[in-house]
């Protein structure tokens, strides 16, 4: 039987983590549990439920800052921001469809996993919008870093370290994030029928011009054929997409110029606000792989290396892949329940540099192969020492990221 | 300001150490001669000076690794240095420490437009990056006012900002990767041309670590396409409240200008006397708002900002009609530090950040302090993100005046923390703000930061005496005192 504890004050949390230290009891740290299938499995552990640390405590739109408990539902924060025509500009993905979770989870979960959507290429990642936190470390000590202001270099930037640490260093109890104005208008320029190399070149030419492209994706025909959006489903080929957002007159102007630039490459089309929103949501949330059970990888490489990776992996069984971040992010699904095709995937990535993270797979597979890209020995040693500096007895999510971390 | 007591034994070995270093780098790149060392005795926090033990200028990453390995093996401290423009004493030498000057790492290694990035050596100046790519329509966004001189390695160490960082971010948001040499001589690469970090974001930790965690030997920076156009408004306000109101309303309207800078009356006068930018003299606060982007957008927004400014009581407003005129608007602001420098033999540049809406209150209290300390202060302000640069004028030749200026500065920074802000927005803690760290952090907060330091540098050989007011031994920091046998508390919800 596994217990779950739900401390409701920071002091209780300190007591609980101290107890876990004295008993050498590893805890599975969670908020809404929508991301418990990311990382290595933590099942069978005593639970540390942080859902008591919820609620928006400060929101000053004209100061571009919001403070909340990490267990505040993302949906609640997004609704509040929408009322004020603002947004989390890093575009947090909702992976619930992919991972079989009931909802998009909490702000703490998104930050702890450093999850960013398509707008990452323009406005930065979750880590770039995470300003500060209060937490209790694995040493059962209250620690904080950062603050509520945009610009702050006082001491080490521990917010960066906590962002993407999957609850392995400290249990957060409060956090501040930067928020930004939401765009007035969105359009998407589509180019049909490009192969991955042509697409990556087209996306680069869009990003390298003065168009302020905020989304740059490519999907193969097989995915386009399943799209809910008419223009995309009827394309009859691959679709390359570039998103333009901002003030009305500016969007019209940039869209027209971008279409002029891209039209020599193939047939072009334009999606307006509603269709744009649907399309980019499907890209961000990995909807193309939602309704099957293939293993799903997230591959991060230099954008121009994407075509090499795709061709190196094209022989895999039932493989399908699409590109976001102008090629810098590859979402890849493959039918390989036993080995996850981890060797070919990681070999391909290692030849160009970058990393591959296993995002969707059963518990057994996530226990057998490295979920995160294995690090060179000196870096793995630093990673382990960093873990130990916060959590020497390994009580917070030990092993969630790699053996002992 | 107390620095760790220099180790006389190490100082006695100066010549032997220099000799050993000559075995690692070309002989000319080791400086022992006293006059030549003097060029390195301070950074831009000129109130503090220390002659370094020896200066060494490595040329390759292997040489950096060998120097560090040697110093590590022999228990010798190391202070990394870029251009020495730090305003917080980050590059202040140690009498018993090797000054590792990165000036020879001055090459742009690779410009990669399809991936919108460049790999550069750390001694390349900030401006040189933009110069290398601007012919092709690109630039590197963070632009500290010291950009002609400061190096990208120094920018990484300090997480430097600039006037465009509200819209385009600080150094940390514009760096994709670094090559780093740790004190034991290990060469590691963090990040690269890809976007997200694997495992813990060590790159994010290194940026802003003030030379305490490792020596950066290569930086991959993000390049951006130059905006189609940029135009600026120069707006005078009868009070800083009115100016601050205009900033808040602009942002509330969903507009994030490329730059938004404010100056108070003393700063306006100093800048105008120095660069003759034709600043209005009949206002209490001057706001420069720069809008950049596509023509159509700038046309659309500049009128909206103009309307907001009028509604906030602007007393004068000019719009730049050419890039030359826009540059002139900026010239005064960018030269504000030297301009104030002309008014006074010495000045201290402070760097707190506050929640923007507390500005009027902070300025009022700063004026009271100025009267109390009998020292003048001029303010320039990164208005968009709440980063204040009060410039405190003093004369070091008057006994006690430096100390008075420092106390005044400390009071300003304490006030910043009191209103919800922080000690430093972009200049770093260094030695200058080191002893104020407890104003913002608990002892445990600081201990955890030092534990992170121990991860990289367990013997505290890299840039010691900076950032942390008190140095603890790593062994002591690592210990945990947990009472055995406590059982979970009956009142804790459990299910
Ligand atoms: C007139 C003036 C205006 C300024 N304006 C701004 C501004 O607008 N915004 C802003 O943010 N700052 C500003 N600064 C501060 C300063 O220029 C920045 O902090 C700059 O980044 C320092 O760079 P540097 O090369 O001079 O580094 P240095 O001063 O030599 O060193 C700074 C720190 O970096 C470390 N370091 C240097 N190189 C390396 C390396 N390769 N590896 C590891 N550590 C290293 C040093 O140990 C030290 O701790 C200004 C300074 C002056 C004098």
PDB file of C-alpha atoms and ligand atoms in Angstrom, chain A residues 151 153, chain B residues 42-45 78-92 99-102 105 121-126 143-147 149-163 165 170-171 179-181 206 209-219 261 333-338 347 349 351 382 387 389 425-428 430 462-463 466-467, ligand 1:
ATOM      1  CA  UNK A 151      15.354  41.948 -14.352  1.00  0.00           C
ATOM      2  CA  UNK A 153      20.832  39.009 -11.352  1.00  0.00           C
TER       3      UNK A 153
ATOM      4  CA  UNK B  42      40.640  47.424 -11.070  1.00  0.00           C
ATOM      5  CA  UNK B  43      37.496  47.093 -13.164  1.00  0.00           C
ATOM      6  CA  UNK B  44      34.850  49.806 -13.597  1.00  0.00           C
ATOM      7  CA  UNK B  45      34.215  49.839  -9.842  1.00  0.00           C
ATOM      8  CA  UNK B  78      41.805  32.394 -10.121  1.00  0.00           C
ATOM      9  CA  UNK B  79      39.897  35.499 -11.188  1.00  0.00           C
ATOM     10  CA  UNK B  80      38.538  35.425 -14.749  1.00  0.00           C
ATOM     11  CA  UNK B  81      38.465  38.735 -16.564  1.00  0.00           C
ATOM     12  CA  UNK B  82      36.947  39.982 -19.799  1.00  0.00           C
ATOM     13  CA  UNK B  83      37.259  43.682 -20.565  1.00  0.00           C
ATOM     14  CA  UNK B  84      37.105  44.800 -16.945  1.00  0.00           C
ATOM     15  CA  UNK B  85      33.971  46.931 -17.319  1.00  0.00           C
ATOM     16  CA  UNK B  86      32.136  45.290 -14.434  1.00  0.00           C
ATOM     17  CA  UNK B  87      30.495  47.892 -12.231  1.00  0.00           C
ATOM     18  CA  UNK B  88      30.266  45.568  -9.237  1.00  0.00           C
ATOM     19  CA  UNK B  89      33.922  44.617  -8.864  1.00  0.00           C
ATOM     20  CA  UNK B  90      33.384  41.166 -10.355  1.00  0.00           C
ATOM     21  CA  UNK B  91      36.778  41.259 -12.044  1.00  0.00           C
ATOM     22  CA  UNK B  92      38.593  42.837  -9.080  1.00  0.00           C
ATOM     23  CA  UNK B  99      44.128  36.937 -13.114  1.00  0.00           C
ATOM     24  CA  UNK B 100      42.967  34.923 -16.113  1.00  0.00           C
ATOM     25  CA  UNK B 101      42.434  37.492 -18.854  1.00  0.00           C
ATOM     26  CA  UNK B 102      40.436  36.242 -21.830  1.00  0.00           C
ATOM     27  CA  UNK B 105      39.869  34.794 -27.262  1.00  0.00           C
ATOM     28  CA  UNK B 121      35.019  33.307 -28.366  1.00  0.00           C
ATOM     29  CA  UNK B 122      34.360  34.948 -24.993  1.00  0.00           C
ATOM     30  CA  UNK B 123      36.740  37.877 -25.497  1.00  0.00           C
ATOM     31  CA  UNK B 124      34.796  39.160 -28.514  1.00  0.00           C
ATOM     32  CA  UNK B 125      33.121  42.443 -27.619  1.00  0.00           C
ATOM     33  CA  UNK B 126      29.365  42.624 -27.516  1.00  0.00           C
ATOM     34  CA  UNK B 143      23.089  45.862 -25.885  1.00  0.00           C
ATOM     35  CA  UNK B 144      24.657  47.074 -22.646  1.00  0.00           C
ATOM     36  CA  UNK B 145      25.750  50.715 -22.839  1.00  0.00           C
ATOM     37  CA  UNK B 146      29.309  49.439 -22.487  1.00  0.00           C
ATOM     38  CA  UNK B 147      28.933  47.340 -25.635  1.00  0.00           C
ATOM     39  CA  UNK B 149      34.199  47.505 -24.731  1.00  0.00           C
ATOM     40  CA  UNK B 150      32.588  44.707 -22.742  1.00  0.00           C
ATOM     41  CA  UNK B 151      33.038  41.111 -23.821  1.00  0.00           C
ATOM     42  CA  UNK B 152      30.449  38.426 -24.423  1.00  0.00           C
ATOM     43  CA  UNK B 153      32.207  36.320 -21.767  1.00  0.00           C
ATOM     44  CA  UNK B 154      31.663  39.121 -19.259  1.00  0.00           C
ATOM     45  CA  UNK B 155      28.055  39.470 -20.447  1.00  0.00           C
ATOM     46  CA  UNK B 156      27.469  35.768 -19.847  1.00  0.00           C
ATOM     47  CA  UNK B 157      29.048  35.985 -16.395  1.00  0.00           C
ATOM     48  CA  UNK B 158      26.943  38.999 -15.416  1.00  0.00           C
ATOM     49  CA  UNK B 159      23.790  38.153 -17.404  1.00  0.00           C
ATOM     50  CA  UNK B 160      23.987  41.668 -18.786  1.00  0.00           C
ATOM     51  CA  UNK B 161      21.049  43.587 -20.114  1.00  0.00           C
ATOM     52  CA  UNK B 162      20.638  46.654 -22.236  1.00  0.00           C
ATOM     53  CA  UNK B 163      18.044  49.126 -23.339  1.00  0.00           C
ATOM     54  CA  UNK B 165      15.882  43.786 -23.046  1.00  0.00           C
ATOM     55  CA  UNK B 170      18.730  39.588 -21.218  1.00  0.00           C
ATOM     56  CA  UNK B 171      21.869  37.649 -22.032  1.00  0.00           C
ATOM     57  CA  UNK B 179      31.879  25.739 -23.626  1.00  0.00           C
ATOM     58  CA  UNK B 180      33.047  25.844 -20.033  1.00  0.00           C
ATOM     59  CA  UNK B 181      36.227  24.809 -18.289  1.00  0.00           C
ATOM     60  CA  UNK B 206      26.231  29.459 -15.655  1.00  0.00           C
ATOM     61  CA  UNK B 209      27.296  33.133 -12.153  1.00  0.00           C
ATOM     62  CA  UNK B 210      29.880  35.956 -12.084  1.00  0.00           C
ATOM     63  CA  UNK B 211      32.908  33.835 -12.910  1.00  0.00           C
ATOM     64  CA  UNK B 212      32.447  31.668  -9.794  1.00  0.00           C
ATOM     65  CA  UNK B 213      31.542  28.358 -11.427  1.00  0.00           C
ATOM     66  CA  UNK B 214      33.844  27.993 -14.408  1.00  0.00           C
ATOM     67  CA  UNK B 215      35.623  29.805 -17.203  1.00  0.00           C
ATOM     68  CA  UNK B 216      33.619  30.293 -20.372  1.00  0.00           C
ATOM     69  CA  UNK B 217      35.730  29.627 -23.465  1.00  0.00           C
ATOM     70  CA  UNK B 218      33.082  29.754 -26.185  1.00  0.00           C
ATOM     71  CA  UNK B 219      29.567  31.143 -26.493  1.00  0.00           C
ATOM     72  CA  UNK B 261      14.102  54.635 -20.909  1.00  0.00           C
ATOM     73  CA  UNK B 333      20.900  58.310 -22.588  1.00  0.00           C
ATOM     74  CA  UNK B 334      23.714  56.021 -23.649  1.00  0.00           C
ATOM     75  CA  UNK B 335      26.291  58.550 -22.464  1.00  0.00           C
ATOM     76  CA  UNK B 336      24.533  59.232 -19.185  1.00  0.00           C
ATOM     77  CA  UNK B 337      27.233  57.604 -17.036  1.00  0.00           C
ATOM     78  CA  UNK B 338      30.177  59.533 -18.474  1.00  0.00           C
ATOM     79  CA  UNK B 347      30.366  58.479  -9.006  1.00  0.00           C
ATOM     80  CA  UNK B 349      26.379  53.538 -10.300  1.00  0.00           C
ATOM     81  CA  UNK B 351      21.490  48.963 -10.123  1.00  0.00           C
ATOM     82  CA  UNK B 382      15.162  51.172 -17.696  1.00  0.00           C
ATOM     83  CA  UNK B 387      15.655  48.625 -13.389  1.00  0.00           C
ATOM     84  CA  UNK B 389      20.451  53.272 -12.134  1.00  0.00           C
ATOM     85  CA  UNK B 425      19.099  44.010 -12.144  1.00  0.00           C
ATOM     86  CA  UNK B 426      22.051  43.577 -14.478  1.00  0.00           C
ATOM     87  CA  UNK B 427      25.405  44.626 -13.013  1.00  0.00           C
ATOM     88  CA  UNK B 428      25.900  41.699 -10.675  1.00  0.00           C
ATOM     89  CA  UNK B 430      30.465  41.201  -7.206  1.00  0.00           C
ATOM     90  CA  UNK B 462      37.310  30.596  -8.571  1.00  0.00           C
ATOM     91  CA  UNK B 463      36.743  34.283  -7.898  1.00  0.00           C
ATOM     92  CA  UNK B 466      32.680  37.857  -4.616  1.00  0.00           C
ATOM     93  CA  UNK B 467      28.896  37.415  -4.339  1.00  0.00           C
TER      94      UNK B 467
HETATM   95  C1  LIG C   1      29.907  52.850 -18.853  1.00  0.00           C
HETATM   96  C2  LIG C   1      29.357  51.496 -18.511  1.00  0.00           C
HETATM   97  C3  LIG C   1      28.081  51.191 -18.925  1.00  0.00           C
HETATM   98  C4  LIG C   1      27.540  49.936 -18.629  1.00  0.00           C
HETATM   99  N1  LIG C   1      26.279  49.642 -19.064  1.00  0.00           N
HETATM  100  C5  LIG C   1      25.745  48.434 -18.796  1.00  0.00           C
HETATM  101  C6  LIG C   1      24.423  48.120 -19.234  1.00  0.00           C
HETATM  102  O1  LIG C   1      23.756  48.912 -19.899  1.00  0.00           O
HETATM  103  N2  LIG C   1      23.921  46.907 -18.913  1.00  0.00           N
HETATM  104  C7  LIG C   1      24.649  45.999 -18.198  1.00  0.00           C
HETATM  105  O2  LIG C   1      24.125  44.921 -17.944  1.00  0.00           O
HETATM  106  N3  LIG C   1      25.902  46.261 -17.787  1.00  0.00           N
HETATM  107  C8  LIG C   1      26.472  47.460 -18.063  1.00  0.00           C
HETATM  108  N4  LIG C   1      27.748  47.733 -17.625  1.00  0.00           N
HETATM  109  C9  LIG C   1      28.483  46.724 -16.820  1.00  0.00           C
HETATM  110  C10 LIG C   1      29.457  45.818 -17.591  1.00  0.00           C
HETATM  111  O3  LIG C   1      29.817  46.383 -18.817  1.00  0.00           O
HETATM  112  C11 LIG C   1      28.889  44.425 -17.824  1.00  0.00           C
HETATM  113  O4  LIG C   1      28.735  43.785 -16.579  1.00  0.00           O
HETATM  114  C12 LIG C   1      29.748  43.540 -18.729  1.00  0.00           C
HETATM  115  O5  LIG C   1      29.075  42.349 -19.007  1.00  0.00           O
HETATM  116  C13 LIG C   1      31.111  43.186 -18.175  1.00  0.00           C
HETATM  117  O6  LIG C   1      31.858  42.607 -19.229  1.00  0.00           O
HETATM  118  P1  LIG C   1      33.445  42.595 -19.193  1.00  0.00           P
HETATM  119  O7  LIG C   1      33.919  41.882 -20.396  1.00  0.00           O
HETATM  120  O8  LIG C   1      33.966  43.943 -18.980  1.00  0.00           O
HETATM  121  O9  LIG C   1      33.701  41.675 -17.934  1.00  0.00           O
HETATM  122  P2  LIG C   1      34.644  41.927 -16.690  1.00  0.00           P
HETATM  123  O10 LIG C   1      34.313  43.203 -16.041  1.00  0.00           O
HETATM  124  O11 LIG C   1      36.046  41.703 -17.070  1.00  0.00           O
HETATM  125  O12 LIG C   1      34.177  40.738 -15.761  1.00  0.00           O
HETATM  126  C14 LIG C   1      32.891  40.696 -15.248  1.00  0.00           C
HETATM  127  C15 LIG C   1      32.675  39.364 -14.549  1.00  0.00           C
HETATM  128  O13 LIG C   1      32.708  38.337 -15.501  1.00  0.00           O
HETATM  129  C16 LIG C   1      33.650  37.344 -15.160  1.00  0.00           C
HETATM  130  N5  LIG C   1      34.163  36.855 -16.444  1.00  0.00           N
HETATM  131  C17 LIG C   1      34.614  37.583 -17.483  1.00  0.00           C
HETATM  132  N6  LIG C   1      34.924  36.793 -18.513  1.00  0.00           N
HETATM  133  C18 LIG C   1      34.663  35.518 -18.128  1.00  0.00           C
HETATM  134  C19 LIG C   1      34.774  34.243 -18.746  1.00  0.00           C
HETATM  135  N7  LIG C   1      35.225  34.104 -19.990  1.00  0.00           N
HETATM  136  N8  LIG C   1      34.409  33.147 -18.042  1.00  0.00           N
HETATM  137  C20 LIG C   1      33.951  33.270 -16.782  1.00  0.00           C
HETATM  138  N9  LIG C   1      33.815  34.440 -16.157  1.00  0.00           N
HETATM  139  C21 LIG C   1      34.161  35.563 -16.822  1.00  0.00           C
HETATM  140  C22 LIG C   1      34.631  38.052 -14.276  1.00  0.00           C
HETATM  141  O14 LIG C   1      35.259  37.172 -13.387  1.00  0.00           O
HETATM  142  C23 LIG C   1      33.740  39.025 -13.547  1.00  0.00           C
HETATM  143  O15 LIG C   1      33.140  38.391 -12.454  1.00  0.00           O
HETATM  144  C24 LIG C   1      28.308  48.977 -17.904  1.00  0.00           C
HETATM  145  C25 LIG C   1      29.601  49.302 -17.514  1.00  0.00           C
HETATM  146  C26 LIG C   1      30.134  50.545 -17.799  1.00  0.00           C
HETATM  147  C27 LIG C   1      31.535  50.832 -17.358  1.00  0.00           C
END
